[in-house]
Short mmCIF file of C-alpha atoms in Angstrom, two decimals:
data_model
loop_
_atom_site.label_atom_id
_atom_site.label_comp_id
_atom_site.label_asym_id
_atom_site.label_seq_id
_atom_site.Cartn_x
_atom_site.Cartn_y
_atom_site.Cartn_z
CA MET A 269 0.00 0.00 0.00
CA GLU A 270 2.53 2.56 -1.23
CA LYS A 271 0.06 5.43 -1.73
CA VAL A 272 -1.32 5.42 1.82
CA ILE A 273 0.17 6.74 5.07
CA GLY A 274 -1.02 6.12 8.62
CA LEU A 275 -1.53 8.21 11.74
CA ILE A 276 -2.24 7.04 15.29
CA THR A 277 -3.47 9.45 17.96
CA CYS A 278 -2.08 8.46 21.36
CA ASN A 279 -2.70 11.65 23.31
CA TYR A 280 -6.11 11.38 24.87
CA SER A 281 -7.09 10.20 28.32
CA THR A 282 -9.67 7.60 29.20
CA LYS A 283 -12.95 8.86 30.59
CA GLU A 284 -12.44 7.09 33.91
CA SER A 285 -9.52 8.13 36.09
CA SER A 286 -7.52 5.12 37.17
CA PRO A 287 -4.15 4.34 38.78
CA LEU A 288 -3.34 2.44 35.58
CA THR A 289 -3.32 5.65 33.51
CA GLU A 290 -1.94 8.14 36.05
CA SER A 291 1.65 7.75 34.82
CA ARG A 292 1.07 6.43 31.30
CA PRO A 293 -1.35 7.03 28.41
CA ALA A 294 -3.84 4.36 27.45
CA ALA A 295 -1.74 3.61 24.35
CA SER A 296 1.06 2.10 26.43
CA LEU A 297 -1.06 0.01 28.79
CA PRO A 298 0.35 -3.54 29.00
CA TYR A 299 -1.92 -6.12 27.38
CA PHE A 300 -1.99 -9.90 27.60
CA GLY A 301 1.36 -10.07 29.36
CA ARG A 302 3.69 -9.15 26.50
CA TYR A 303 1.92 -6.51 24.35
CA ARG A 304 0.93 -2.84 24.67
CA MET A 305 -2.37 -1.42 23.48
CA VAL A 306 -0.70 0.57 20.70
CA ASP A 307 0.71 -2.64 19.18
CA PHE A 308 -2.65 -3.42 17.58
CA ALA A 309 -2.98 -0.08 15.80
CA LEU A 310 0.64 -0.20 14.64
CA SER A 311 0.41 -3.80 13.47
CA ASN A 312 -2.87 -3.23 11.60
CA LEU A 313 -1.20 -0.44 9.60
CA VAL A 314 2.09 -2.26 8.99
CA ASN A 315 0.43 -5.57 8.08
CA CYS A 316 -1.33 -3.93 5.11
CA GLY A 317 1.95 -2.58 3.75
CA ILE A 318 1.96 0.96 5.16
CA ARG A 319 5.52 2.07 5.87
CA THR A 320 4.94 5.69 6.90
CA VAL A 321 3.23 6.08 10.26
CA GLY A 322 2.87 9.17 12.44
CA MET A 323 2.11 8.98 16.16
CA VAL A 324 0.61 12.01 17.92
CA MET A 325 2.07 12.02 21.42
CA PRO A 326 0.68 13.07 24.81
CA TYR A 327 2.66 15.04 27.37
CA ASN A 328 3.47 11.81 29.29
CA TYR A 329 4.94 10.10 26.25
CA ARG A 330 7.97 8.44 27.90
CA SER A 331 6.47 4.96 28.12
CA ILE A 332 5.37 5.03 24.46
CA ILE A 333 8.81 6.12 23.24
CA ASP A 334 10.41 3.46 25.44
CA HIS A 335 8.22 0.85 23.78
CA VAL A 336 8.22 1.83 20.10
CA GLY A 337 11.73 3.33 19.93
CA SER A 338 12.70 3.86 16.29
CA GLY A 339 9.95 1.50 15.10
CA LYS A 340 12.41 -1.33 14.34
CA ASP A 341 10.13 -4.09 15.59
CA TRP A 342 7.44 -2.92 13.16
CA ASP A 343 9.88 -2.50 10.23
CA LEU A 344 9.53 1.29 10.49
CA ASP A 345 13.20 2.19 11.00
CA ARG A 346 13.87 3.25 7.41
CA LYS A 347 15.29 6.11 5.36
CA ASN A 348 12.16 6.64 3.28
CA GLY A 349 9.01 6.90 5.35
CA GLY A 350 9.22 5.19 8.71
CA LEU A 351 7.96 6.25 12.13
CA PHE A 352 7.26 9.94 12.83
CA ILE A 353 6.81 11.16 16.40
CA LEU A 354 4.45 14.15 16.33
CA PRO A 355 3.52 16.64 19.07
CA GLY A 356 -0.02 16.71 20.43
CA SER A 357 -2.14 18.63 22.89
CA ALA A 358 -1.30 18.06 26.53
CA PHE A 359 -4.61 16.50 27.45
CA GLY A 360 -5.86 15.20 24.13
CA THR A 361 -9.37 15.48 22.80
CA SER A 362 -12.62 16.08 24.62
CA ARG A 363 -13.88 13.16 26.65
CA THR A 364 -17.27 13.23 24.96
CA GLY A 365 -16.33 12.76 21.31
CA ALA A 366 -14.18 10.72 18.98
CA ARG A 367 -10.42 10.98 19.29
CA PHE A 368 -9.13 13.07 16.39
CA LEU A 369 -8.62 16.63 17.60
CA LEU A 370 -8.45 19.09 14.70
CA ARG A 371 -5.89 21.26 16.47
CA ASP A 372 -3.45 18.36 16.62
CA LEU A 373 -3.95 17.49 12.97
CA ILE A 374 -3.56 21.11 11.81
CA HIS A 375 -0.43 21.60 13.94
CA ASN A 376 1.07 18.59 12.19
CA LYS A 377 -0.02 19.69 8.71
CA ALA A 378 3.52 19.28 7.38
CA TYR A 379 3.28 15.51 7.93
CA PHE A 380 0.46 15.43 5.37
CA THR A 381 1.69 18.09 2.94
CA ARG A 382 5.13 16.51 2.57
CA SER A 383 3.56 13.19 1.57
CA THR A 384 2.56 12.24 -1.96
CA SER A 385 0.07 9.65 -0.74
CA ASP A 386 -3.47 9.39 -2.02
CA ALA A 387 -5.03 8.66 1.36
CA VAL A 388 -4.49 8.52 5.11
CA ILE A 389 -5.64 5.78 7.47
CA PHE A 390 -6.26 7.08 10.99
CA SER A 391 -6.46 5.00 14.13
CA THR A 392 -6.37 5.32 17.89
CA ALA A 393 -4.96 2.91 20.45
CA ASN A 394 -7.98 2.24 22.69
CA PHE A 395 -9.47 -0.54 20.59
CA VAL A 396 -8.20 -4.10 20.38
CA PHE A 397 -8.87 -5.76 17.03
CA ASN A 398 -6.97 -7.30 14.12
CA VAL A 399 -8.34 -6.19 10.75
CA ASP A 400 -7.12 -6.49 7.16
CA LEU A 401 -6.94 -2.81 6.23
CA ASN A 402 -6.29 -3.70 2.58
CA LYS A 403 -9.91 -4.83 2.38
CA VAL A 404 -11.07 -1.62 4.06
CA TYR A 405 -9.09 0.52 1.63
CA ASP A 406 -10.28 -1.48 -1.40
CA ALA A 407 -13.89 -1.01 -0.26
CA HIS A 408 -13.21 2.71 0.21
CA LYS A 409 -11.98 3.08 -3.37
CA ALA A 410 -14.74 0.92 -4.84
CA SER A 411 -17.52 2.87 -3.09
CA GLY A 412 -16.26 6.29 -4.18
CA ALA A 413 -16.63 7.52 -0.60
CA ASP A 414 -14.83 10.59 0.70
CA VAL A 415 -14.34 8.95 4.08
CA THR A 416 -14.77 5.30 5.09
CA VAL A 417 -15.20 4.60 8.82
CA LEU A 418 -14.63 1.21 10.39
CA THR A 419 -17.70 0.19 12.40
CA LYS A 420 -19.18 -2.77 14.23
CA THR A 421 -22.71 -3.47 15.38
CA ALA A 422 -22.60 -2.70 19.10
CA PRO A 423 -23.08 -5.93 21.10
CA GLU A 424 -24.13 -3.99 24.21
CA LYS A 425 -24.52 -0.47 25.56
CA ASP A 426 -21.23 1.38 25.85
CA PRO A 427 -21.23 5.04 26.95
CA ASP A 428 -17.56 5.52 26.08
CA VAL A 429 -17.57 4.87 22.34
CA THR A 430 -18.87 6.94 19.45
CA ALA A 431 -21.78 5.76 17.30
CA PHE A 432 -23.02 6.78 13.86
CA ASP A 433 -26.53 7.25 12.53
CA VAL A 434 -26.42 5.27 9.29
CA GLU A 435 -28.81 5.02 6.36
CA ASP A 436 -28.02 2.63 3.48
CA GLY A 437 -24.38 2.51 4.50
CA ARG A 438 -23.96 6.29 4.56
CA VAL A 439 -23.37 8.24 7.77
CA GLN A 440 -26.07 10.82 8.55
CA GLY A 441 -25.06 11.79 12.06
CA VAL A 442 -22.69 11.10 14.95
CA HIS A 443 -23.21 10.93 18.72
CA HIS A 444 -21.27 9.87 21.77
CA GLY A 445 -22.32 6.64 23.46
CA ALA A 446 -23.53 3.53 21.65
CA THR A 447 -26.53 1.39 22.45
CA PHE A 448 -27.14 -2.23 21.44
CA GLY A 449 -27.45 -2.62 17.68
CA GLU A 450 -26.02 0.79 16.70
CA SER A 451 -23.04 1.28 14.39
CA MET A 452 -20.16 1.62 16.83
CA PHE A 453 -17.16 3.60 15.55
CA LEU A 454 -13.89 1.69 16.00
CA ASP A 455 -11.87 4.93 15.86
CA CYS A 456 -10.33 3.93 12.54
CA PHE A 457 -11.05 5.51 9.16
CA VAL A 458 -9.75 6.17 5.65
CA ILE A 459 -9.80 9.66 4.13
CA GLY A 460 -8.34 11.20 0.98
CA ARG A 461 -5.24 13.24 1.80
CA GLN A 462 -6.31 16.25 -0.25
CA LEU A 463 -9.78 16.25 1.30
CA LEU A 464 -8.17 16.19 4.74
CA LEU A 465 -6.06 19.23 3.85
CA ASP A 466 -9.18 21.00 2.57
CA MET A 467 -10.91 20.27 5.88
CA PHE A 468 -8.09 21.98 7.75
CA ASP A 469 -9.18 25.18 5.98
CA TRP A 470 -12.93 24.52 6.33
CA TYR A 471 -12.78 23.93 10.06
CA ALA A 472 -9.84 26.14 11.08
CA ALA A 473 -12.09 28.31 13.28
CA THR A 474 -13.27 25.26 15.24
CA ASP A 475 -9.94 23.54 15.77
CA TYR A 476 -10.92 22.74 19.37
CA LEU A 477 -13.37 20.15 18.06
CA ASP A 478 -12.88 16.55 17.08
CA LEU A 479 -12.79 16.05 13.29
CA PHE A 480 -16.12 14.21 13.28
CA GLU A 481 -17.75 16.76 15.57
CA ALA A 482 -16.70 19.48 13.13
CA MET A 483 -17.91 17.42 10.19
CA ALA A 484 -21.33 16.72 11.73
CA GLY A 485 -23.09 19.47 9.77
CA ASP A 486 -21.51 18.41 6.49
CA PHE A 487 -22.56 14.79 6.13
CA GLY A 488 -24.80 15.95 3.29
CA ARG A 489 -21.86 17.06 1.15
CA VAL A 490 -19.12 14.78 2.51
CA ASN A 491 -19.81 11.16 1.60
CA VAL A 492 -18.93 9.21 4.76
CA ARG A 493 -19.61 5.49 4.41
CA THR A 494 -19.24 2.59 6.83
CA TYR A 495 -17.23 -0.61 6.59
CA ASP A 496 -18.73 -3.15 8.97
CA TYR A 497 -16.25 -5.39 10.75
CA ASP A 498 -17.61 -8.59 12.27
CA GLY A 499 -14.48 -9.81 14.08
CA TYR A 500 -13.49 -9.58 17.74
CA VAL A 501 -13.33 -6.03 19.09
CA ALA A 502 -12.62 -4.80 22.62
CA PRO A 503 -13.01 -1.07 23.41
CA VAL A 504 -10.83 -0.17 26.40
CA PHE A 505 -11.97 3.05 28.10
CA SER A 506 -12.20 1.96 31.75
CA LYS A 507 -10.49 -0.36 34.22
CA ARG A 508 -13.36 -2.84 33.95
CA ALA A 509 -13.11 -2.87 30.14
CA PHE A 510 -9.34 -3.30 30.36
CA TYR A 511 -9.74 -6.22 32.75
CA ARG A 512 -12.41 -7.88 30.62
CA ALA A 513 -10.45 -7.40 27.38
CA ASN A 514 -7.48 -9.19 28.90
CA MET A 515 -9.56 -11.98 30.38
CA ASP A 516 -11.28 -12.57 27.04
CA LEU A 517 -7.98 -13.88 25.73
CA LEU A 518 -8.06 -16.83 28.10
CA ASN A 519 -10.68 -18.14 25.66
CA PRO A 520 -8.70 -19.98 22.91
CA ARG A 521 -11.25 -19.01 20.24
CA VAL A 522 -10.76 -15.31 20.94
CA THR A 523 -6.98 -15.70 20.98
CA ALA A 524 -7.01 -17.55 17.66
CA GLU A 525 -9.11 -14.80 16.07
CA LEU A 526 -7.02 -11.93 17.42
CA PHE A 527 -3.65 -13.48 16.56
CA PRO A 528 -3.98 -15.19 13.15
CA GLU A 529 -0.75 -16.41 11.57
CA GLU A 530 -1.23 -14.29 8.44
CA ARG A 531 -1.53 -11.02 10.42
CA SER A 532 0.76 -11.18 13.42
CA ILE A 533 0.65 -8.55 16.15
CA LYS A 534 4.14 -7.15 16.47
CA THR A 535 5.64 -5.84 19.68
CA LYS A 536 8.96 -4.83 21.23
CA THR A 537 11.28 -7.81 21.54
CA HIS A 538 12.94 -8.71 24.84
CA ASP A 539 15.84 -11.03 25.56
CA THR A 540 14.16 -12.95 28.35
CA PRO A 541 14.44 -16.69 29.14
CA PRO A 542 11.36 -18.94 29.01
CA ALA A 543 9.02 -19.21 31.98
CA LYS A 544 9.92 -21.86 34.54
CA PHE A 545 7.37 -23.96 36.38
CA GLU A 546 8.95 -25.24 39.56
CA VAL A 547 8.16 -28.54 41.28
CA GLY A 548 4.88 -28.20 43.17
CA SER A 549 3.52 -25.33 41.08
CA ARG A 550 -0.03 -25.42 39.71
CA VAL A 551 -1.12 -23.38 36.67
CA ILE A 552 -4.63 -23.59 35.16
CA ASN A 553 -6.07 -21.66 32.18
CA SER A 554 -3.56 -18.83 32.42
CA ALA A 555 -1.20 -16.86 30.18
CA VAL A 556 2.35 -16.93 31.51
CA SER A 557 5.09 -14.77 29.99
CA SER A 558 8.81 -15.21 29.50
CA GLY A 559 11.00 -14.83 32.55
CA ASP A 560 8.27 -15.93 34.98
CA ARG A 561 9.01 -18.35 37.80
CA ILE A 562 6.04 -20.15 39.27
CA TYR A 563 6.29 -21.99 42.58
CA GLY A 564 2.72 -21.47 43.81
CA SER A 565 -0.77 -21.61 42.29
CA VAL A 566 -2.01 -19.55 39.30
CA SER A 567 -5.48 -19.92 37.76
CA ASP A 568 -7.50 -17.91 35.20
CA SER A 569 -4.86 -15.17 35.24
CA ILE A 570 -2.40 -13.27 33.05
CA LEU A 571 1.19 -12.74 34.15
CA GLY A 572 3.57 -10.24 32.57
CA ARG A 573 7.30 -10.83 32.12
CA ASN A 574 9.61 -11.65 35.06
CA VAL A 575 6.84 -12.31 37.57
CA ILE A 576 7.64 -14.55 40.54
CA VAL A 577 4.86 -16.43 42.36
CA GLU A 578 6.43 -17.98 45.44
CA ALA A 579 5.50 -21.31 47.02
CA GLY A 580 2.19 -21.11 48.88
CA ALA A 581 1.10 -17.98 47.01
CA THR A 582 -2.14 -17.93 45.01
CA VAL A 583 -3.09 -15.81 41.99
CA ARG A 584 -6.64 -16.15 40.71
CA ASN A 585 -8.71 -14.19 38.15
CA SER A 586 -6.05 -11.49 38.09
CA ILE A 587 -3.59 -9.55 35.94
CA VAL A 588 -0.10 -9.32 37.40
CA MET A 589 2.20 -7.07 35.38
CA GLN A 590 5.91 -7.13 34.69
CA GLY A 591 8.43 -7.53 37.48
CA CYS A 592 6.00 -8.26 40.32
CA VAL A 593 6.68 -10.70 43.15
CA VAL A 594 3.87 -12.48 44.99
CA LYS A 595 5.38 -13.64 48.25
CA SER A 596 4.72 -16.93 50.00
CA GLY A 597 1.22 -17.20 51.48
CA ALA A 598 -0.06 -14.10 49.67
CA ARG A 599 -3.36 -14.22 47.81
CA VAL A 600 -4.28 -12.11 44.75
CA GLU A 601 -7.84 -12.44 43.45
CA ASN A 602 -9.92 -10.31 41.03
CA ALA A 603 -7.13 -7.75 40.93
CA ILE A 604 -4.80 -5.86 38.61
CA VAL A 605 -1.32 -5.54 40.10
CA ASP A 606 0.69 -2.96 38.18
CA ARG A 607 4.37 -3.46 37.44
CA ALA A 608 7.23 -3.82 39.94
CA ASN A 609 5.01 -4.46 42.97
CA VAL A 610 5.86 -6.84 45.81
CA VAL A 611 2.84 -8.44 47.46
CA PRO A 612 4.07 -9.17 51.02
CA ALA A 613 3.90 -12.66 52.51
CA GLY A 614 0.57 -13.60 54.02
CA THR A 615 -1.30 -10.55 52.66
CA GLU A 616 -4.40 -10.52 50.49
CA LEU A 617 -5.35 -8.33 47.50
CA ARG A 618 -8.94 -9.13 46.65
CA GLY A 619 -11.56 -7.38 44.54
CA THR A 620 -14.72 -8.66 42.92
CA PRO A 621 -15.50 -9.41 39.25
CA GLU A 622 -17.68 -6.26 39.21
CA ASP A 623 -15.17 -4.04 41.05
CA VAL A 624 -11.61 -5.14 40.32
CA LEU A 625 -8.98 -4.06 42.83
CA ILE A 626 -6.04 -2.12 41.37
CA LYS A 627 -2.64 -1.95 42.98
CA GLU A 628 -0.87 1.06 41.43
CA LYS A 629 2.59 0.85 39.88
CA ALA A 630 5.46 0.72 42.36
CA HIS A 631 8.23 3.30 42.15
CA GLU A 632 11.19 1.71 40.37
#
């Protein structure tokens, strides 16, 4: 896909304040032990042949830069094209709209004007899905649309996503919050590069709005069409959604759909030895990462890299992130333990499936 460039907005906060996102943006949240949320957006773009990708950064960008580096693990460390780190607004877009702030796009106009591409594919990092964007782009060209938005029929009510009012495949309106059966926006769309540049002039006076908020009165003249995606999708805008999206992957059918061989999800590589299951350990229906050492009991849980579960310790229905140690006799249940924590011997961290306990990141 030589005539298309990509852009990922990473600089918005989730609606719900959480210890998980106090020191990092949602884009760099660890996912399924070894990945970060942004890996899915990056991999979707790279897997369809895009080799020029911009990333709009938040003020707390350190963890993203630490993860993506020069883009080598996504084949984006190159002389022509490659990975472009772009400045963004300190606090991202409004919490009541989609995630493409006009001000950020206009401030980075040079990224688009210096390109000779025909189109731009935009994405955010708060959705987990694995889509063939070649098919989306082909449908965009075949339909003659000005903009093609990736959508999915909402399986349930979700107040944190954006939904479209659609008639015969064409968008007539946009609103925040989706109800069951509506066309849920997956925060991914294709737009002609020249049209995008024209919109910078059209909407310059309202650069504080999201692109689709600004466009709302122009759906009559701008042909915005939907591309319905029927695969697995997980919107992550709250701690409960983050927990559920991780736990979904303990279902082998979901894992097989999200990680097909033909479209791998790429991430930063680490030189870490394989996990070791010591004599007397017990592990059931769990995802264990490299560098882990398991002496105790782990069930229905996800462990990040270099986690130690000592003898007599129990981890159940939980996410334990990189570098944590669960001491002997400790019990972790229905919890998210952020990285580098030590759970003292004999203590208990316990939440409920409806209200997951979060232990904030330890100071390293």
